[in-house]
Amino acid sequence: MEFVTVVTFNYSHEITILKTILDHEGIPYLFQNENLISIDSLASIAYGGIQLKVHPNDINSVQEIIEELNRPNLNII
């Protein structure tokens, strides 16, 4: 089974905290285009941003983490 895209980011700094949380939770992930966009942030539009890809079994957990980080008082990502 392939990993699926859960969310897309425009800038590499947006994924820093999320990577730490996913590592801590033991959730396997891939940020597609991360290195390319880290080098040239203007390439984000051309390559469709930095795509967070996870295993389908982890989608709900990852969405909950993202929602928690996007709370109005927190709004980290």
PDB file of C-alpha atoms in Angstrom:
ATOM      1  CA  MET A   1       0.000   0.000   0.000  1.00  0.00           C
ATOM      2  CA  GLU A   2       1.311   3.429  -0.908  1.00  0.00           C
ATOM      3  CA  PHE A   3       1.506   6.506   1.250  1.00  0.00           C
ATOM      4  CA  VAL A   4      -1.125   9.166   0.542  1.00  0.00           C
ATOM      5  CA  THR A   5      -0.942  12.954   0.731  1.00  0.00           C
ATOM      6  CA  VAL A   6      -2.646  14.373   3.815  1.00  0.00           C
ATOM      7  CA  VAL A   7      -1.747  18.051   3.550  1.00  0.00           C
ATOM      8  CA  THR A   8       0.470  20.341   1.492  1.00  0.00           C
ATOM      9  CA  PHE A   9       2.684  23.143   2.787  1.00  0.00           C
ATOM     10  CA  ASN A  10       4.252  26.042   0.895  1.00  0.00           C
ATOM     11  CA  TYR A  11       7.377  26.621   2.974  1.00  0.00           C
ATOM     12  CA  SER A  12       9.852  24.312   4.676  1.00  0.00           C
ATOM     13  CA  HIS A  13       9.672  26.148   8.023  1.00  0.00           C
ATOM     14  CA  GLU A  14       6.001  25.149   8.318  1.00  0.00           C
ATOM     15  CA  ILE A  15       6.853  21.470   8.764  1.00  0.00           C
ATOM     16  CA  THR A  16       9.521  21.699  11.492  1.00  0.00           C
ATOM     17  CA  ILE A  17       7.288  21.157  14.539  1.00  0.00           C
ATOM     18  CA  LEU A  18       5.087  18.644  12.740  1.00  0.00           C
ATOM     19  CA  LYS A  19       8.133  16.477  11.900  1.00  0.00           C
ATOM     20  CA  THR A  20       9.125  16.422  15.566  1.00  0.00           C
ATOM     21  CA  ILE A  21       5.627  15.377  16.655  1.00  0.00           C
ATOM     22  CA  LEU A  22       5.355  12.660  14.006  1.00  0.00           C
ATOM     23  CA  ASP A  23       8.758  11.285  15.025  1.00  0.00           C
ATOM     24  CA  HIS A  24       7.729  11.319  18.688  1.00  0.00           C
ATOM     25  CA  GLU A  25       4.472   9.501  17.891  1.00  0.00           C
ATOM     26  CA  GLY A  26       6.315   6.929  15.768  1.00  0.00           C
ATOM     27  CA  ILE A  27       4.251   7.709  12.682  1.00  0.00           C
ATOM     28  CA  PRO A  28       6.114   6.968   9.429  1.00  0.00           C
ATOM     29  CA  TYR A  29       5.942   9.878   6.990  1.00  0.00           C
ATOM     30  CA  LEU A  30       7.491  11.448   3.921  1.00  0.00           C
ATOM     31  CA  PHE A  31       7.634  15.128   3.041  1.00  0.00           C
ATOM     32  CA  GLN A  32       7.796  15.066  -0.749  1.00  0.00           C
ATOM     33  CA  ASN A  33       9.683  18.018  -2.318  1.00  0.00           C
ATOM     34  CA  GLU A  34      11.052  19.105   1.079  1.00  0.00           C
ATOM     35  CA  ASN A  35      14.687  19.423   0.008  1.00  0.00           C
ATOM     36  CA  LEU A  36      13.909  21.048  -3.316  1.00  0.00           C
ATOM     37  CA  ILE A  37      11.725  23.719  -1.749  1.00  0.00           C
ATOM     38  CA  SER A  38      14.187  24.245   1.122  1.00  0.00           C
ATOM     39  CA  ILE A  39      16.734  25.264  -1.507  1.00  0.00           C
ATOM     40  CA  ASP A  40      14.365  27.376  -3.605  1.00  0.00           C
ATOM     41  CA  SER A  41      11.145  28.440  -1.884  1.00  0.00           C
ATOM     42  CA  LEU A  42       9.829  29.933  -5.132  1.00  0.00           C
ATOM     43  CA  ALA A  43       9.774  26.403  -6.562  1.00  0.00           C
ATOM     44  CA  SER A  44       6.939  25.572  -4.174  1.00  0.00           C
ATOM     45  CA  ILE A  45       4.263  26.632  -6.630  1.00  0.00           C
ATOM     46  CA  ALA A  46       5.891  24.842  -9.562  1.00  0.00           C
ATOM     47  CA  TYR A  47       6.220  21.542  -7.701  1.00  0.00           C
ATOM     48  CA  GLY A  48       2.935  21.622  -5.819  1.00  0.00           C
ATOM     49  CA  GLY A  49       4.387  22.444  -2.396  1.00  0.00           C
ATOM     50  CA  ILE A  50       5.740  20.139   0.277  1.00  0.00           C
ATOM     51  CA  GLN A  51       3.363  17.199   0.478  1.00  0.00           C
ATOM     52  CA  LEU A  52       3.023  15.290   3.735  1.00  0.00           C
ATOM     53  CA  LYS A  53       2.497  11.639   2.844  1.00  0.00           C
ATOM     54  CA  VAL A  54       1.547   8.986   5.403  1.00  0.00           C
ATOM     55  CA  HIS A  55       0.300   5.413   5.425  1.00  0.00           C
ATOM     56  CA  PRO A  56      -3.498   5.236   5.034  1.00  0.00           C
ATOM     57  CA  ASN A  57      -3.783   3.679   8.518  1.00  0.00           C
ATOM     58  CA  ASP A  58      -2.277   6.849  10.043  1.00  0.00           C
ATOM     59  CA  ILE A  59      -4.405   9.450   8.264  1.00  0.00           C
ATOM     60  CA  ASN A  60      -6.821  10.046  11.157  1.00  0.00           C
ATOM     61  CA  SER A  61      -4.027  10.369  13.719  1.00  0.00           C
ATOM     62  CA  VAL A  62      -2.124  12.811  11.533  1.00  0.00           C
ATOM     63  CA  GLN A  63      -5.230  14.881  10.840  1.00  0.00           C
ATOM     64  CA  GLU A  64      -5.877  15.139  14.591  1.00  0.00           C
ATOM     65  CA  ILE A  65      -2.297  16.332  15.150  1.00  0.00           C
ATOM     66  CA  ILE A  66      -2.649  18.937  12.399  1.00  0.00           C
ATOM     67  CA  GLU A  67      -5.993  20.144  13.785  1.00  0.00           C
ATOM     68  CA  GLU A  68      -4.405  20.515  17.233  1.00  0.00           C
ATOM     69  CA  LEU A  69      -1.566  22.574  15.755  1.00  0.00           C
ATOM     70  CA  ASN A  70      -4.063  24.783  13.911  1.00  0.00           C
ATOM     71  CA  ARG A  71      -6.192  25.679  16.945  1.00  0.00           C
ATOM     72  CA  PRO A  72      -7.030  29.409  16.953  1.00  0.00           C
ATOM     73  CA  ASN A  73      -4.877  30.089  20.011  1.00  0.00           C
ATOM     74  CA  LEU A  74      -1.942  28.046  18.692  1.00  0.00           C
ATOM     75  CA  ASN A  75      -1.994  28.255  14.871  1.00  0.00           C
ATOM     76  CA  ILE A  76       1.488  26.754  14.425  1.00  0.00           C
ATOM     77  CA  ILE A  77       1.053  25.403  10.921  1.00  0.00           C
TER      78      ILE A  77
END
